[in-house]
Amino acid sequence: MKENQLLLNAQSVLQNNWKNGFTIPCEGLYPFQWNWDSGFIAIGLAHIDLERAKQEIKSLLLGQWKNGFIPHILFHNKSDSYFPGPEVHASHLNAHAPKLPTSGITQPPVLGFAIEAIYDISNETEKTFVEEVYDQAFLLQQYFYTQRDPYDEGLVYICHNWESGTDNTPVWDLIWKDMDSPNYELNRRDTQHVDAVNRPSNREYQHYIHLIELFKEWRYDDTLIAKNCPFLIQDPLFNAMLIKSNESLVRLGKLLGKDKEVAQLSVWHQKAITTFNSKLFNEDKGAYVYYDLRNRRTIDYVSSSSFAPLFAGIATKAIADSIIKTHFNRGIFSGKENELLLCASFDPTSQDFDPKRYWRGPVWINLNWIIYHGLKRYGFKREAEQLKSDTLYLLEKFGFYEYFDPRKEVVEGLEIGYGGNNFSWSAALYIDFIKRA
Ligand code: GLC
């Protein structure tokens, strides 16, 4: 399909998913406002309708709690096509929560760099907008570095798999293995929209819900969560997004004369980068991995999250070289014969790799966008171009699906992508890939 036609299709996906002030990720499957989706969506919207891009961010900020926390779902509207809804999350249990019902867990903090992208795409005309939202974006960084870093290391934890954005990556299997969650009866709706083989299992969902039930018992109190939660992980993608947002807010803060904020962000930033490299880089794997803070162990699994730190400029040149050598160009994620499209969401050589199931193998467009910009930042032109052309190939062949099979041979014979169709961030980031990247 011609680029122009696809751009028009991408715009209509975003138009159809627009609900008077914010964009849902996907009709039926995800009918509310999602945190990191909104960041990526706003970047795409900025190319076609700046007002909507700004509104997307402002709607997200309506969900901010008094302590700076921004939840992963905002229930502005009603819908019974999704489980678990507002009554399960019960955010009112925490005194910081706003009147607007939200979830009580968060998602990768893309807000800071999404604001910067809007500013850049507007040709630096949107300074007033940056001024309007800056303090709230700063508060979010402050929340993480003061409430989610119990050992003052510069790395923050996540306490739920939904906080990672990579819901069912095999990394979490290790945590579930030791959890004795009840056999809740679940009223799942996702499998009514999408083939169950592409989604997490019921047992996994019971663990997801069990964690929420624990948080409610603790009224979403951060201290109790840090002390007791069985899921307490320093995740490379999540921390990389936070660090990238530090960098963006330092640049924007200088522009606005926010000296105090810039000084504080710079302190968090430096410390974060130092610990990130010493604690999360794994030489044997040639990649960044995960740290399980609850059980004090490294989880040396490699996923697409392992490459996100390039986007935030965290890696030294030597680390970046070793990542590329091990994983790209006939490396682990390309396949020995380059038989894989970039970039699988989980280690394709692992026995847990499943090319059809959600975050256990398929390609996701937002991770591709993050990794593409990381490769470019470090001057890996050939790999960046490969990643971009694989991304465009998938979107041009299938349209704006949620995720895609990375096996070239299989993809040739397929007619559709996996998961939801008309998925907002796939459309939004296509627009950014064409207009800016
Ligand atoms: C799924 C994805 C998550 C995304 C959400 C809404 O839960 O795993 O990353 O934010 O859907 O699109």
Short mmCIF file of C-alpha atoms and ligand atoms in Angstrom, two decimals:
data_model
loop_
_atom_site.label_atom_id
_atom_site.label_comp_id
_atom_site.label_asym_id
_atom_site.label_seq_id
_atom_site.Cartn_x
_atom_site.Cartn_y
_atom_site.Cartn_z
CA MET A 1 0.00 0.00 0.00
CA LYS A 2 1.20 3.50 -0.77
CA GLU A 3 2.70 5.52 2.05
CA ASN A 4 0.12 8.29 1.63
CA GLN A 5 -2.79 5.91 1.90
CA LEU A 6 -1.32 4.30 4.99
CA LEU A 7 -0.80 7.68 6.59
CA LEU A 8 -4.47 8.44 6.00
CA ASN A 9 -5.42 5.08 7.52
CA ALA A 10 -3.24 5.81 10.55
CA GLN A 11 -5.00 9.13 11.00
CA SER A 12 -8.40 7.53 10.86
CA VAL A 13 -7.38 4.92 13.47
CA LEU A 14 -6.48 7.79 15.80
CA GLN A 15 -9.63 9.68 14.89
CA ASN A 16 -11.86 6.66 15.58
CA ASN A 17 -10.16 5.91 18.89
CA TRP A 18 -10.47 9.54 20.05
CA LYS A 19 -13.05 9.87 22.85
CA ASN A 20 -13.49 13.59 23.44
CA GLY A 21 -10.23 14.44 25.12
CA PHE A 22 -8.16 11.26 25.07
CA THR A 23 -7.46 8.26 22.85
CA ILE A 24 -8.24 4.66 23.75
CA PRO A 25 -5.60 2.12 22.72
CA CYS A 26 -8.08 -0.17 20.95
CA GLU A 27 -11.85 -0.40 20.63
CA GLY A 28 -13.29 -3.23 22.78
CA LEU A 29 -9.97 -4.59 24.02
CA TYR A 30 -8.71 -1.46 25.83
CA PRO A 31 -11.59 1.03 26.14
CA PHE A 32 -10.09 3.57 28.62
CA GLN A 33 -7.09 5.89 28.74
CA TRP A 34 -3.77 4.05 29.26
CA ASN A 35 -0.68 5.86 30.55
CA TRP A 36 2.22 5.01 28.27
CA ASP A 37 -0.06 4.49 25.28
CA SER A 38 -1.06 8.13 25.64
CA GLY A 39 2.56 9.27 25.52
CA PHE A 40 3.19 7.45 22.21
CA ILE A 41 -0.19 8.47 20.83
CA ALA A 42 0.49 12.13 21.63
CA ILE A 43 3.76 11.94 19.66
CA GLY A 44 1.87 10.74 16.57
CA LEU A 45 -0.95 13.22 17.10
CA ALA A 46 1.51 16.11 17.29
CA HIS A 47 2.16 15.68 13.54
CA ILE A 48 -1.48 15.88 12.56
CA ASP A 49 -3.27 17.85 15.27
CA LEU A 50 -1.26 19.65 17.93
CA GLU A 51 -4.33 20.57 19.94
CA ARG A 52 -5.31 16.93 20.31
CA ALA A 53 -1.73 15.97 21.22
CA LYS A 54 -1.71 18.52 24.05
CA GLN A 55 -5.18 17.49 25.18
CA GLU A 56 -4.08 13.83 25.31
CA ILE A 57 -1.35 14.75 27.80
CA LYS A 58 -3.59 17.05 29.82
CA SER A 59 -6.19 14.30 30.14
CA LEU A 60 -3.51 11.95 31.42
CA LEU A 61 -2.50 14.52 34.02
CA LEU A 62 -6.08 14.61 35.33
CA GLY A 63 -5.34 11.19 36.77
CA GLN A 64 -2.26 12.28 38.72
CA TRP A 65 -2.39 11.53 42.44
CA LYS A 66 -1.42 14.12 45.08
CA ASN A 67 1.93 12.38 45.61
CA GLY A 68 2.85 12.72 41.92
CA PHE A 69 2.00 9.13 40.93
CA ILE A 70 0.30 8.65 37.55
CA PRO A 71 -1.78 5.46 37.24
CA HIS A 72 -1.74 3.03 34.34
CA ILE A 73 -5.45 3.33 33.54
CA LEU A 74 -7.76 6.34 33.85
CA PHE A 75 -11.45 5.53 33.86
CA HIS A 76 -12.86 8.78 32.40
CA ASN A 77 -15.62 6.82 30.71
CA LYS A 78 -17.72 3.74 31.34
CA SER A 79 -17.33 0.46 29.49
CA ASP A 80 -18.00 -3.15 30.33
CA SER A 81 -15.74 -4.59 27.62
CA TYR A 82 -12.64 -4.71 29.87
CA PHE A 83 -11.64 -6.63 32.98
CA PRO A 84 -10.48 -5.55 35.57
CA GLY A 85 -12.49 -2.33 35.69
CA PRO A 86 -12.53 0.54 38.21
CA GLU A 87 -14.33 -1.45 40.92
CA VAL A 88 -11.54 -4.02 41.00
CA HIS A 89 -8.77 -1.42 41.19
CA ALA A 90 -10.60 0.69 43.83
CA SER A 91 -8.14 3.61 43.80
CA HIS A 92 -10.27 5.53 46.34
CA LEU A 93 -8.62 3.36 49.03
CA ASN A 94 -5.56 5.59 48.86
CA ALA A 95 -5.81 9.13 50.25
CA HIS A 96 -3.69 10.58 47.41
CA ALA A 97 -6.02 9.40 44.65
CA PRO A 98 -8.17 11.91 42.75
CA LYS A 99 -11.96 11.68 42.44
CA LEU A 100 -11.57 10.30 38.94
CA PRO A 101 -11.41 6.50 39.29
CA THR A 102 -8.02 5.13 38.22
CA SER A 103 -5.94 2.03 38.73
CA GLY A 104 -3.43 2.05 41.60
CA ILE A 105 -0.45 0.80 39.61
CA THR A 106 1.57 2.69 37.00
CA GLN A 107 3.34 2.16 33.64
CA PRO A 108 6.71 3.05 32.08
CA PRO A 109 7.11 6.83 32.58
CA VAL A 110 7.22 8.17 29.02
CA LEU A 111 5.59 11.49 29.97
CA GLY A 112 8.75 13.64 30.10
CA PHE A 113 10.03 12.64 26.69
CA ALA A 114 6.55 12.73 25.13
CA ILE A 115 6.27 16.39 26.18
CA GLU A 116 9.69 17.08 24.67
CA ALA A 117 8.68 15.35 21.43
CA ILE A 118 5.54 17.50 21.16
CA TYR A 119 7.69 20.59 21.66
CA ASP A 120 10.14 19.48 18.97
CA ILE A 121 7.46 18.44 16.48
CA SER A 122 5.79 21.85 16.94
CA ASN A 123 9.08 23.44 15.82
CA GLU A 124 9.59 24.68 19.33
CA THR A 125 6.48 26.86 19.25
CA GLU A 126 4.73 25.10 22.14
CA LYS A 127 6.63 26.62 25.04
CA THR A 128 3.43 27.66 26.81
CA PHE A 129 2.21 24.08 26.76
CA VAL A 130 5.52 22.90 28.23
CA GLU A 131 5.15 25.53 30.94
CA GLU A 132 1.63 24.30 31.73
CA VAL A 133 2.60 20.68 32.20
CA TYR A 134 6.20 20.85 33.41
CA ASP A 135 5.61 20.86 37.16
CA GLN A 136 3.36 17.82 37.02
CA ALA A 137 5.91 15.95 34.92
CA PHE A 138 8.61 16.83 37.43
CA LEU A 139 6.42 15.58 40.30
CA LEU A 140 6.14 12.21 38.61
CA GLN A 141 9.94 11.85 38.48
CA GLN A 142 10.10 12.94 42.11
CA TYR A 143 7.50 10.38 43.09
CA PHE A 144 9.56 7.54 41.60
CA TYR A 145 12.93 8.57 42.98
CA THR A 146 11.60 9.25 46.48
CA GLN A 147 8.95 6.50 46.85
CA ARG A 148 10.17 3.60 44.72
CA ASP A 149 13.86 3.42 45.55
CA PRO A 150 14.02 1.96 49.08
CA TYR A 151 17.81 1.52 49.10
CA ASP A 152 18.53 4.89 47.52
CA GLU A 153 20.32 3.39 44.54
CA GLY A 154 18.97 5.55 41.72
CA LEU A 155 16.92 2.64 40.35
CA VAL A 156 13.20 2.33 40.98
CA TYR A 157 11.13 -0.81 41.35
CA ILE A 158 7.92 -1.95 39.76
CA CYS A 159 5.51 -4.02 41.85
CA HIS A 160 3.18 -5.49 39.23
CA ASN A 161 3.71 -7.04 35.80
CA TRP A 162 1.25 -4.53 34.31
CA GLU A 163 3.61 -1.77 35.47
CA SER A 164 6.32 -3.12 33.17
CA GLY A 165 4.20 -2.67 30.04
CA THR A 166 5.42 -6.14 28.99
CA ASP A 167 2.63 -7.97 30.80
CA ASN A 168 3.48 -11.63 30.35
CA THR A 169 7.16 -11.70 29.49
CA PRO A 170 8.66 -15.05 30.62
CA VAL A 171 10.73 -13.10 33.14
CA TRP A 172 7.67 -12.95 35.39
CA ASP A 173 7.20 -16.74 35.30
CA LEU A 174 9.94 -16.94 37.92
CA ILE A 175 7.94 -14.74 40.26
CA TRP A 176 4.65 -16.57 39.68
CA LYS A 177 6.35 -19.89 40.40
CA ASP A 178 6.73 -18.91 44.05
CA MET A 179 3.31 -17.32 44.41
CA ASP A 180 0.40 -19.24 45.73
CA SER A 181 -2.42 -17.11 44.33
CA PRO A 182 -6.03 -18.23 44.90
CA ASN A 183 -7.95 -19.71 41.99
CA TYR A 184 -10.13 -16.67 41.47
CA GLU A 185 -13.06 -16.97 39.10
CA LEU A 186 -12.21 -14.45 36.45
CA ASN A 187 -14.57 -12.63 34.22
CA ARG A 188 -11.99 -12.09 31.49
CA ARG A 189 -13.07 -9.99 28.53
CA ASP A 190 -9.83 -9.86 26.54
CA THR A 191 -10.29 -13.40 25.23
CA GLN A 192 -13.70 -12.39 23.87
CA HIS A 193 -11.94 -9.91 21.58
CA VAL A 194 -8.74 -11.79 20.74
CA ASP A 195 -7.73 -15.44 20.24
CA ALA A 196 -6.74 -16.86 23.65
CA VAL A 197 -3.52 -18.37 22.23
CA ASN A 198 -2.24 -14.83 21.71
CA ARG A 199 -3.01 -13.74 25.30
CA PRO A 200 -1.75 -14.55 28.83
CA SER A 201 -3.10 -17.72 30.46
CA ASN A 202 -5.83 -17.81 33.14
CA ARG A 203 -3.33 -18.82 35.80
CA GLU A 204 -1.22 -15.78 34.97
CA TYR A 205 -4.30 -13.58 35.29
CA GLN A 206 -4.95 -15.00 38.76
CA HIS A 207 -1.51 -13.81 39.82
CA TYR A 208 -2.15 -10.39 38.29
CA ILE A 209 -5.37 -10.07 40.25
CA HIS A 210 -3.88 -11.44 43.41
CA LEU A 211 -1.30 -8.66 43.48
CA ILE A 212 -4.07 -6.07 43.09
CA GLU A 213 -5.96 -7.70 45.98
CA LEU A 214 -2.84 -7.41 48.16
CA PHE A 215 -2.38 -3.75 47.22
CA LYS A 216 -5.97 -3.04 48.22
CA GLU A 217 -5.38 -4.65 51.61
CA TRP A 218 -2.43 -2.25 51.95
CA ARG A 219 -4.42 0.67 50.55
CA TYR A 220 -1.79 1.12 47.85
CA ASP A 221 0.66 2.30 50.49
CA ASP A 222 4.16 2.42 48.95
CA THR A 223 5.95 1.55 52.17
CA LEU A 224 3.85 -1.56 52.74
CA ILE A 225 4.25 -2.58 49.12
CA ALA A 226 8.05 -2.22 49.26
CA LYS A 227 8.11 -4.22 52.46
CA ASN A 228 5.78 -7.06 51.53
CA CYS A 229 5.12 -7.35 47.83
CA PRO A 230 6.30 -10.64 46.26
CA PHE A 231 6.83 -8.81 42.96
CA LEU A 232 9.53 -6.14 43.35
CA ILE A 233 11.63 -5.75 40.24
CA GLN A 234 14.13 -3.26 38.86
CA ASP A 235 13.17 -3.41 35.22
CA PRO A 236 15.51 -2.14 32.47
CA LEU A 237 12.76 -0.73 30.23
CA PHE A 238 10.95 1.07 33.03
CA ASN A 239 14.11 2.66 34.42
CA ALA A 240 15.33 3.57 30.94
CA MET A 241 12.07 5.46 30.27
CA LEU A 242 12.44 7.28 33.58
CA ILE A 243 16.03 8.23 32.75
CA LYS A 244 15.12 9.39 29.26
CA SER A 245 12.40 11.54 30.83
CA ASN A 246 14.99 13.02 33.24
CA GLU A 247 17.06 14.03 30.25
CA SER A 248 14.08 15.60 28.46
CA LEU A 249 12.95 17.49 31.53
CA VAL A 250 16.47 18.81 32.14
CA ARG A 251 16.51 20.25 28.63
CA LEU A 252 12.99 21.70 28.92
CA GLY A 253 13.64 22.93 32.46
CA LYS A 254 16.64 24.95 31.25
CA LEU A 255 14.42 26.55 28.66
CA LEU A 256 11.93 27.59 31.33
CA GLY A 257 14.53 28.72 33.88
CA LYS A 258 13.57 25.97 36.34
CA ASP A 259 16.98 25.87 38.01
CA LYS A 260 15.99 23.96 41.12
CA GLU A 261 14.24 21.23 39.19
CA VAL A 262 17.08 20.95 36.68
CA ALA A 263 19.62 20.58 39.48
CA GLN A 264 17.57 17.87 41.19
CA LEU A 265 16.87 15.96 37.99
CA SER A 266 20.57 16.02 37.12
CA VAL A 267 21.46 14.44 40.46
CA TRP A 268 18.90 11.63 40.01
CA HIS A 269 20.02 11.21 36.42
CA GLN A 270 23.72 10.72 37.11
CA LYS A 271 23.14 8.34 39.96
CA ALA A 272 20.63 6.33 37.96
CA ILE A 273 23.02 5.86 35.04
CA THR A 274 25.89 4.75 37.25
CA THR A 275 23.85 2.12 39.09
CA PHE A 276 22.07 1.03 35.94
CA ASN A 277 25.37 0.10 34.28
CA SER A 278 26.93 -1.52 37.32
CA LYS A 279 23.85 -3.46 38.38
CA LEU A 280 21.85 -4.29 35.28
CA PHE A 281 24.42 -4.85 32.54
CA ASN A 282 25.25 -8.52 32.18
CA GLU A 283 28.45 -9.24 30.29
CA ASP A 284 27.71 -12.90 29.61
CA LYS A 285 24.41 -12.03 27.97
CA GLY A 286 25.72 -8.91 26.23
CA ALA A 287 22.62 -7.06 27.39
CA TYR A 288 20.86 -5.32 30.23
CA VAL A 289 18.80 -7.65 32.42
CA TYR A 290 16.47 -7.56 35.43
CA TYR A 291 17.03 -7.40 39.17
CA ASP A 292 14.63 -9.02 41.61
CA LEU A 293 14.77 -6.79 44.66
CA ARG A 294 12.52 -9.02 46.76
CA ASN A 295 14.68 -12.11 46.36
CA ARG A 296 17.95 -10.24 45.85
CA ARG A 297 18.88 -11.96 42.63
CA THR A 298 19.67 -11.04 39.08
CA ILE A 299 17.27 -12.46 36.49
CA ASP A 300 19.50 -12.73 33.45
CA TYR A 301 16.81 -13.02 30.80
CA VAL A 302 17.09 -10.93 27.66
CA SER A 303 14.02 -9.28 26.13
CA SER A 304 13.44 -6.27 23.90
CA SER A 305 13.40 -4.25 27.14
CA SER A 306 17.12 -5.11 27.41
CA PHE A 307 17.88 -2.77 24.49
CA ALA A 308 15.77 0.22 25.63
CA PRO A 309 18.67 1.77 27.62
CA LEU A 310 20.31 2.82 24.32
CA PHE A 311 17.42 5.25 23.80
CA ALA A 312 18.25 6.98 27.08
CA GLY A 313 22.00 7.17 26.42
CA ILE A 314 22.75 4.93 29.40
CA ALA A 315 25.21 2.54 27.73
CA THR A 316 28.91 3.31 27.35
CA LYS A 317 30.29 2.87 23.85
CA ALA A 318 31.78 -0.51 24.85
CA ILE A 319 28.47 -1.76 26.24
CA ALA A 320 26.59 -0.57 23.18
CA ASP A 321 29.08 -2.37 20.91
CA SER A 322 28.68 -5.58 22.83
CA ILE A 323 24.87 -5.39 22.63
CA ILE A 324 24.99 -4.95 18.87
CA LYS A 325 27.56 -7.67 18.33
CA THR A 326 25.66 -10.24 20.38
CA HIS A 327 22.09 -9.53 19.33
CA PHE A 328 21.86 -7.82 15.93
CA ASN A 329 23.21 -8.77 12.44
CA ARG A 330 23.12 -12.56 12.64
CA GLY A 331 23.07 -12.24 16.39
CA ILE A 332 20.51 -13.68 18.79
CA PHE A 333 17.60 -11.36 17.95
CA SER A 334 18.21 -11.41 14.16
CA GLY A 335 18.66 -15.16 13.99
CA LYS A 336 21.80 -16.83 12.58
CA GLU A 337 20.53 -16.48 9.01
CA ASN A 338 18.83 -13.16 9.69
CA GLU A 339 15.60 -15.14 9.55
CA LEU A 340 13.89 -12.95 12.12
CA LEU A 341 12.32 -9.54 11.77
CA LEU A 342 13.46 -7.05 14.37
CA CYS A 343 12.71 -6.97 17.15
CA ALA A 344 11.28 -9.99 18.95
CA SER A 345 10.04 -9.13 22.44
CA PHE A 346 11.81 -12.10 24.02
CA ASP A 347 15.04 -14.05 23.50
CA PRO A 348 14.32 -16.19 20.40
CA THR A 349 16.76 -18.87 21.53
CA SER A 350 14.97 -19.42 24.82
CA GLN A 351 12.66 -22.36 25.35
CA ASP A 352 10.09 -19.86 26.63
CA PHE A 353 10.05 -17.95 23.35
CA ASP A 354 6.56 -17.99 21.83
CA PRO A 355 6.34 -15.93 18.61
CA LYS A 356 2.54 -15.65 18.81
CA ARG A 357 1.87 -14.88 22.41
CA TYR A 358 1.83 -11.24 23.43
CA TRP A 359 5.12 -10.28 25.17
CA ARG A 360 6.69 -13.74 24.93
CA GLY A 361 8.05 -13.23 21.41
CA PRO A 362 6.05 -11.01 19.03
CA VAL A 363 7.29 -7.68 17.66
CA TRP A 364 5.72 -4.57 19.23
CA ILE A 365 5.83 -1.22 17.45
CA ASN A 366 6.54 0.95 20.49
CA LEU A 367 9.58 -1.11 21.48
CA ASN A 368 10.79 -0.96 17.88
CA TRP A 369 10.46 2.82 17.96
CA ILE A 370 12.41 3.03 21.23
CA ILE A 371 15.17 0.71 20.00
CA TYR A 372 15.36 2.45 16.60
CA HIS A 373 16.05 5.79 18.28
CA GLY A 374 18.58 4.14 20.58
CA LEU A 375 20.48 2.61 17.65
CA LYS A 376 20.51 5.97 15.88
CA ARG A 377 21.71 7.75 18.97
CA TYR A 378 24.78 5.50 19.09
CA GLY A 379 25.47 5.78 15.37
CA PHE A 380 24.47 2.18 14.44
CA LYS A 381 23.03 3.32 11.11
CA ARG A 382 22.74 -0.02 9.40
CA GLU A 383 20.96 -1.67 12.33
CA ALA A 384 18.66 1.33 12.77
CA GLU A 385 17.69 1.24 9.10
CA GLN A 386 17.04 -2.50 9.33
CA LEU A 387 14.80 -1.99 12.30
CA LYS A 388 12.90 0.78 10.57
CA SER A 389 12.40 -1.18 7.38
CA ASP A 390 11.22 -4.28 9.29
CA THR A 391 8.73 -2.09 11.18
CA LEU A 392 7.39 -0.45 8.04
CA TYR A 393 7.21 -3.81 6.28
CA LEU A 394 4.97 -5.22 9.01
CA LEU A 395 2.71 -2.18 9.17
CA GLU A 396 2.43 -1.96 5.39
CA LYS A 397 1.68 -5.66 5.03
CA PHE A 398 -0.82 -6.05 7.85
CA GLY A 399 -1.99 -2.61 9.00
CA PHE A 400 -2.07 -1.33 12.56
CA TYR A 401 -2.20 -4.50 14.63
CA GLU A 402 -1.07 -4.70 18.23
CA TYR A 403 1.82 -7.17 17.67
CA PHE A 404 3.38 -9.33 14.96
CA ASP A 405 5.12 -12.64 14.43
CA PRO A 406 8.89 -12.06 14.06
CA ARG A 407 9.56 -15.15 11.87
CA LYS A 408 10.03 -14.01 8.25
CA GLU A 409 9.01 -17.34 6.82
CA VAL A 410 5.75 -17.42 8.78
CA VAL A 411 4.95 -13.77 8.20
CA GLU A 412 5.05 -14.27 4.42
CA GLY A 413 2.13 -16.67 4.62
CA LEU A 414 0.08 -14.73 7.15
CA GLU A 415 -2.72 -12.33 6.43
CA ILE A 416 -3.09 -10.61 9.77
CA GLY A 417 -1.05 -9.44 12.72
CA TYR A 418 -1.91 -10.56 16.24
CA GLY A 419 -3.96 -9.03 19.06
CA GLY A 420 -6.15 -5.99 18.55
CA ASN A 421 -6.49 -4.28 15.18
CA ASN A 422 -6.63 -0.50 14.68
CA PHE A 423 -4.29 -0.21 17.61
CA SER A 424 -3.50 3.41 18.43
CA TRP A 425 0.23 3.43 19.17
CA SER A 426 0.99 1.31 16.08
CA ALA A 427 -0.76 4.01 14.02
CA ALA A 428 0.72 6.95 15.94
CA LEU A 429 4.30 5.72 15.76
CA TYR A 430 3.92 4.88 12.07
CA ILE A 431 3.14 8.55 11.56
CA ASP A 432 6.23 9.54 13.54
CA PHE A 433 8.42 7.03 11.66
CA ILE A 434 7.36 8.52 8.33
CA LYS A 435 7.29 12.19 9.24
CA ARG A 436 10.25 12.52 11.57
CA ALA A 437 12.46 9.50 12.07
C1 GLC B 1 -1.46 -4.26 27.11
C2 GLC B 1 0.01 -3.99 26.92
C3 GLC B 1 0.38 -2.67 27.58
C4 GLC B 1 -0.52 -1.58 27.00
C5 GLC B 1 -1.99 -1.94 27.15
C6 GLC B 1 -2.92 -0.99 26.44
O1 GLC B 1 -1.77 -4.44 28.47
O2 GLC B 1 0.79 -5.03 27.43
O3 GLC B 1 1.73 -2.38 27.41
O4 GLC B 1 -0.26 -0.38 27.62
O5 GLC B 1 -2.22 -3.21 26.61
O6 GLC B 1 -2.58 -0.90 25.10
#
